[in-house]
PDB file of C-alpha atoms in Angstrom:
ATOM      1  CA  MET A   1      -2.465  72.340  42.574  1.00 86.00           C
ATOM      2  CA  THR A   2      -4.817  69.729  41.240  1.00 91.00           C
ATOM      3  CA  LEU A   3      -4.771  66.073  42.929  1.00 94.00           C
ATOM      4  CA  TYR A   4      -4.769  63.362  40.282  1.00 95.00           C
ATOM      5  CA  TYR A   5      -4.762  60.481  42.929  1.00 95.00           C
ATOM      6  CA  ARG A   6      -4.015  59.874  46.417  1.00 94.00           C
ATOM      7  CA  ASP A   7      -4.255  56.847  49.088  1.00 92.00           C
ATOM      8  CA  ASP A   8      -2.141  55.633  51.483  1.00 91.00           C
ATOM      9  CA  ALA A   9       0.746  55.330  49.854  1.00 92.00           C
ATOM     10  CA  VAL A  10       0.795  57.909  47.012  1.00 94.00           C
ATOM     11  CA  GLN A  11      -0.186  61.044  45.608  1.00 94.00           C
ATOM     12  CA  VAL A  12      -0.330  62.275  42.118  1.00 95.00           C
ATOM     13  CA  THR A  13      -0.838  66.240  41.562  1.00 93.00           C
ATOM     14  CA  SER A  14      -0.164  68.602  39.353  1.00 92.00           C
ATOM     15  CA  GLU A  15       3.150  69.258  41.229  1.00 92.00           C
ATOM     16  CA  SER A  16       4.232  66.233  42.279  1.00 93.00           C
ATOM     17  CA  ILE A  17       4.873  62.012  42.316  1.00 94.00           C
ATOM     18  CA  ARG A  18       5.057  60.835  45.731  1.00 94.00           C
ATOM     19  CA  SER A  19       4.982  57.598  46.555  1.00 92.00           C
ATOM     20  CA  GLY A  20       7.095  55.172  49.408  1.00 83.00           C
ATOM     21  CA  GLY A  21       8.860  58.007  50.725  1.00 85.00           C
ATOM     22  CA  HIS A  22      10.388  59.488  46.874  1.00 86.00           C
ATOM     23  CA  VAL A  23       9.047  63.016  45.854  1.00 91.00           C
ATOM     24  CA  VAL A  24       9.546  64.195  42.303  1.00 92.00           C
ATOM     25  CA  ALA A  25       8.824  67.124  40.844  1.00 91.00           C
ATOM     26  CA  LEU A  26       6.884  66.913  37.588  1.00 90.00           C
ATOM     27  CA  SER A  27       8.725  69.502  35.778  1.00 89.00           C
ATOM     28  CA  ASP A  28      11.586  67.191  36.509  1.00 89.00           C
ATOM     29  CA  VAL A  29       9.871  64.126  34.695  1.00 89.00           C
ATOM     30  CA  THR A  30      11.439  63.340  31.207  1.00 88.00           C
ATOM     31  CA  TYR A  31      10.152  59.858  30.921  1.00 90.00           C
ATOM     32  CA  VAL A  32       7.285  57.916  32.380  1.00 91.00           C
ATOM     33  CA  TRP A  33       6.691  54.183  31.847  1.00 93.00           C
ATOM     34  CA  HIS A  34       6.096  50.919  33.218  1.00 92.00           C
ATOM     35  CA  ALA A  35       7.404  47.600  33.146  1.00 93.00           C
ATOM     36  CA  ARG A  36       6.584  43.840  34.361  1.00 89.00           C
ATOM     37  CA  GLY A  37       8.187  43.265  37.538  1.00 84.00           C
ATOM     38  CA  PRO A  38       9.435  40.207  38.882  1.00 78.00           C
ATOM     39  CA  LYS A  39       6.804  37.525  39.711  1.00 78.00           C
ATOM     40  CA  THR A  40       6.285  37.468  43.872  1.00 77.00           C
ATOM     41  CA  LEU A  41       4.588  34.476  45.935  1.00 82.00           C
ATOM     42  CA  ALA A  42       1.737  36.653  46.066  1.00 77.00           C
ATOM     43  CA  VAL A  43       1.078  36.813  43.116  1.00 78.00           C
ATOM     44  CA  ARG A  44       2.111  33.111  42.304  1.00 83.00           C
ATOM     45  CA  GLY A  45      -0.401  31.973  44.835  1.00 86.00           C
ATOM     46  CA  ARG A  46      -3.216  34.348  43.175  1.00 80.00           C
ATOM     47  CA  VAL A  47      -2.505  32.700  40.170  1.00 84.00           C
ATOM     48  CA  LEU A  48      -2.301  28.827  41.591  1.00 89.00           C
ATOM     49  CA  GLY A  49      -5.444  29.494  43.737  1.00 88.00           C
ATOM     50  CA  ARG A  50      -7.431  30.926  40.710  1.00 86.00           C
ATOM     51  CA  GLY A  51      -6.826  27.920  38.913  1.00 89.00           C
ATOM     52  CA  VAL A  52      -7.957  26.103  41.852  1.00 92.00           C
ATOM     53  CA  LEU A  53     -11.086  27.602  42.090  1.00 89.00           C
ATOM     54  CA  VAL A  54     -11.654  27.526  38.275  1.00 90.00           C
ATOM     55  CA  LEU A  55     -11.058  23.717  38.815  1.00 91.00           C
ATOM     56  CA  LEU A  56     -13.449  23.414  41.832  1.00 90.00           C
ATOM     57  CA  LEU A  57     -16.153  25.324  40.167  1.00 89.00           C
ATOM     58  CA  SER A  58     -15.993  23.299  36.424  1.00 90.00           C
ATOM     59  CA  LEU A  59     -16.198  19.805  38.216  1.00 91.00           C
ATOM     60  CA  PRO A  60     -19.692  19.636  40.026  1.00 88.00           C
ATOM     61  CA  PRO A  61     -21.037  20.210  36.226  1.00 87.00           C
ATOM     62  CA  LEU A  62     -18.861  17.839  34.754  1.00 91.00           C
ATOM     63  CA  VAL A  63     -20.044  15.031  37.162  1.00 90.00           C
ATOM     64  CA  ALA A  64     -23.183  15.819  36.682  1.00 87.00           C
ATOM     65  CA  LEU A  65     -23.152  15.615  33.269  1.00 88.00           C
ATOM     66  CA  ILE A  66     -21.669  11.580  33.228  1.00 90.00           C
ATOM     67  CA  CYS A  67     -24.378  10.801  36.149  1.00 87.00           C
ATOM     68  CA  VAL A  68     -27.161  12.346  33.617  1.00 85.00           C
ATOM     69  CA  VAL A  69     -25.726  10.705  30.561  1.00 87.00           C
ATOM     70  CA  SER A  70     -24.580   7.087  32.386  1.00 87.00           C
ATOM     71  CA  LEU A  71     -28.496   7.965  34.075  1.00 84.00           C
ATOM     72  CA  VAL A  72     -30.382   7.928  30.332  1.00 85.00           C
ATOM     73  CA  TRP A  73     -28.471   4.991  28.760  1.00 85.00           C
ATOM     74  CA  SER A  74     -29.260   2.493  31.671  1.00 83.00           C
ATOM     75  CA  ALA A  75     -32.808   3.845  31.485  1.00 81.00           C
ATOM     76  CA  GLN A  76     -32.630   3.092  28.123  1.00 80.00           C
ATOM     77  CA  GLU A  77     -31.670  -0.170  28.734  1.00 78.00           C
ATOM     78  CA  ARG A  78     -33.963  -0.803  31.353  1.00 79.00           C
ATOM     79  CA  GLY A  79     -36.905   0.821  29.231  1.00 77.00           C
ATOM     80  CA  ASN A  80     -37.751   2.385  32.991  1.00 76.00           C
ATOM     81  CA  TRP A  81     -37.819   5.740  32.007  1.00 82.00           C
ATOM     82  CA  LYS A  82     -40.219   7.638  34.918  1.00 83.00           C
ATOM     83  CA  VAL A  83     -37.244   6.766  38.111  1.00 82.00           C
ATOM     84  CA  THR A  84     -35.420   8.141  35.168  1.00 83.00           C
ATOM     85  CA  LEU A  85     -37.480  12.003  34.518  1.00 86.00           C
ATOM     86  CA  VAL A  86     -37.912  11.805  38.587  1.00 87.00           C
ATOM     87  CA  VAL A  87     -33.791  11.299  39.460  1.00 84.00           C
ATOM     88  CA  LEU A  88     -33.368  14.550  36.656  1.00 86.00           C
ATOM     89  CA  ALA A  89     -36.011  16.954  37.215  1.00 91.00           C
ATOM     90  CA  ALA A  90     -34.308  16.528  40.613  1.00 89.00           C
ATOM     91  CA  PHE A  91     -30.882  17.294  39.393  1.00 86.00           C
ATOM     92  CA  ALA A  92     -32.002  20.303  37.558  1.00 89.00           C
ATOM     93  CA  VAL A  93     -33.985  21.883  40.499  1.00 92.00           C
ATOM     94  CA  GLY A  94     -31.022  21.126  42.497  1.00 87.00           C
ATOM     95  CA  ALA A  95     -29.056  22.838  39.526  1.00 86.00           C
ATOM     96  CA  LEU A  96     -31.152  25.849  39.523  1.00 90.00           C
ATOM     97  CA  ALA A  97     -31.697  26.118  43.309  1.00 90.00           C
ATOM     98  CA  SER A  98     -27.309  26.100  44.211  1.00 87.00           C
ATOM     99  CA  ILE A  99     -27.160  29.033  41.089  1.00 87.00           C
ATOM    100  CA  PRO A 100     -27.589  31.337  44.562  1.00 89.00           C
ATOM    101  CA  PHE A 101     -24.642  30.239  46.223  1.00 89.00           C
ATOM    102  CA  LEU A 102     -22.320  30.369  43.064  1.00 87.00           C
ATOM    103  CA  GLU A 103     -22.237  34.151  43.320  1.00 89.00           C
ATOM    104  CA  ILE A 104     -19.532  33.831  46.316  1.00 88.00           C
ATOM    105  CA  PRO A 105     -16.911  31.923  44.614  1.00 88.00           C
ATOM    106  CA  LEU A 106     -17.542  33.602  40.633  1.00 87.00           C
ATOM    107  CA  GLY A 107     -17.043  36.821  42.847  1.00 87.00           C
ATOM    108  CA  TRP A 108     -13.825  35.918  44.407  1.00 85.00           C
ATOM    109  CA  LEU A 109     -12.617  35.461  40.998  1.00 84.00           C
ATOM    110  CA  ASP A 110     -14.141  38.601  40.008  1.00 84.00           C
ATOM    111  CA  ARG A 111     -11.663  39.880  42.042  1.00 81.00           C
ATOM    112  CA  SER A 112      -8.643  37.583  41.802  1.00 80.00           C
ATOM    113  CA  TYR A 113      -8.862  38.969  38.032  1.00 79.00           C
ATOM    114  CA  GLU A 114      -9.074  43.003  38.960  1.00 75.00           C
ATOM    115  CA  ARG A 115      -5.564  42.604  40.953  1.00 75.00           C
ATOM    116  CA  GLY A 116      -3.928  40.872  38.277  1.00 75.00           C
ATOM    117  CA  SER A 117      -1.517  38.069  37.537  1.00 80.00           C
ATOM    118  CA  HIS A 118       2.198  40.251  37.871  1.00 86.00           C
ATOM    119  CA  VAL A 119       3.892  42.989  39.374  1.00 90.00           C
ATOM    120  CA  HIS A 120       3.199  45.759  38.182  1.00 92.00           C
ATOM    121  CA  GLU A 121       6.297  48.919  37.943  1.00 94.00           C
ATOM    122  CA  LEU A 122       6.246  52.686  37.554  1.00 94.00           C
ATOM    123  CA  TRP A 123       9.046  54.174  36.512  1.00 93.00           C
ATOM    124  CA  VAL A 124      10.402  57.722  35.932  1.00 92.00           C
ATOM    125  CA  GLN A 125      13.065  59.655  34.428  1.00 92.00           C
ATOM    126  CA  HIS A 126      13.907  62.901  36.256  1.00 90.00           C
ATOM    127  CA  HIS A 127      17.504  64.820  36.553  1.00 89.00           C
ATOM    128  CA  GLY A 128      19.437  61.885  34.072  1.00 88.00           C
ATOM    129  CA  ARG A 129      18.248  58.747  36.430  1.00 91.00           C
ATOM    130  CA  GLU A 130      16.064  56.407  36.490  1.00 93.00           C
ATOM    131  CA  ASP A 131      13.686  55.536  39.311  1.00 91.00           C
ATOM    132  CA  LEU A 132      11.296  53.228  40.230  1.00 92.00           C
ATOM    133  CA  LEU A 133       8.789  54.884  42.217  1.00 91.00           C
ATOM    134  CA  LEU A 134       6.011  52.213  42.276  1.00 92.00           C
ATOM    135  CA  SER A 135       5.658  48.580  42.872  1.00 91.00           C
ATOM    136  CA  THR A 136       2.287  46.723  43.352  1.00 90.00           C
ATOM    137  CA  PRO A 137       0.883  42.990  41.844  1.00 88.00           C
ATOM    138  CA  ASP A 138      -2.462  45.067  42.158  1.00 87.00           C
ATOM    139  CA  ALA A 139      -3.459  45.567  38.569  1.00 87.00           C
ATOM    140  CA  LEU A 140      -6.504  48.292  39.253  1.00 88.00           C
ATOM    141  CA  ARG A 141      -4.555  50.300  41.912  1.00 92.00           C
ATOM    142  CA  PHE A 142      -1.295  50.669  39.477  1.00 93.00           C
ATOM    143  CA  GLY A 143      -3.636  51.461  36.794  1.00 93.00           C
ATOM    144  CA  GLN A 144      -5.789  54.152  38.226  1.00 95.00           C
ATOM    145  CA  ILE A 145      -1.637  55.501  39.682  1.00 95.00           C
ATOM    146  CA  TYR A 146      -0.645  55.693  36.091  1.00 95.00           C
ATOM    147  CA  ARG A 147      -3.079  56.839  34.737  1.00 95.00           C
ATOM    148  CA  ALA A 148      -3.088  59.884  37.094  1.00 95.00           C
ATOM    149  CA  VAL A 149       0.510  60.163  36.232  1.00 94.00           C
ATOM    150  CA  GLN A 150       0.173  60.274  32.380  1.00 91.00           C
ATOM    151  CA  ARG A 151      -2.772  63.124  32.911  1.00 92.00           C
ATOM    152  CA  ALA A 152      -0.523  64.771  35.201  1.00 92.00           C
ATOM    153  CA  VAL A 153       2.275  65.048  33.159  1.00 88.00           C
ATOM    154  CA  GLU A 154       0.057  65.429  29.814  1.00 87.00           C
ATOM    155  CA  GLN A 155      -1.081  68.506  31.771  1.00 85.00           C
ATOM    156  CA  GLN A 156       2.758  69.496  33.052  1.00 77.00           C
ATOM    157  CA  GLY A 157       3.174  70.039  28.924  1.00 67.00           C
ATOM    158  CA  ASP A 158       0.676  72.169  28.323  1.00 64.00           C
ATOM    159  CA  HIS A 159       1.858  74.359  30.596  1.00 59.00           C
ATOM    160  CA  ARG A 160       5.366  74.415  29.260  1.00 53.00           C
TER     161      ARG A 160
END
């Protein structure tokens, strides 16, 4: 028996697929497919949180750009470039000093994209009926499980 995937709720082997109390023998599987399920509140919240995070990461550079343009414009009218250059240098140093702190929110943004924006469903056809084996909003986990099922079914087909 070959183990293709295993976590707390799902196990895919060369003999069967176990998920949420369902056990389907691979020899009985005639067709496997995936579909998008209805969006859940958690998925909608993740997409909304991602939008808020992108907005919060985008606003400071835009505000800084407006401040710099306004500062340069006013310095041009007054002819006082020395104070303007000192303020611009302070802006540049502040921007460079804040770069390491961006790793945390950008990591959150990456993980939100890894988790996905939809509910993914894994369906199988066996004994003439269609069964939903798995429904998850976690795109990364779903991809791993679906690929494991594909490999197991392919190997099963090679042995027939």
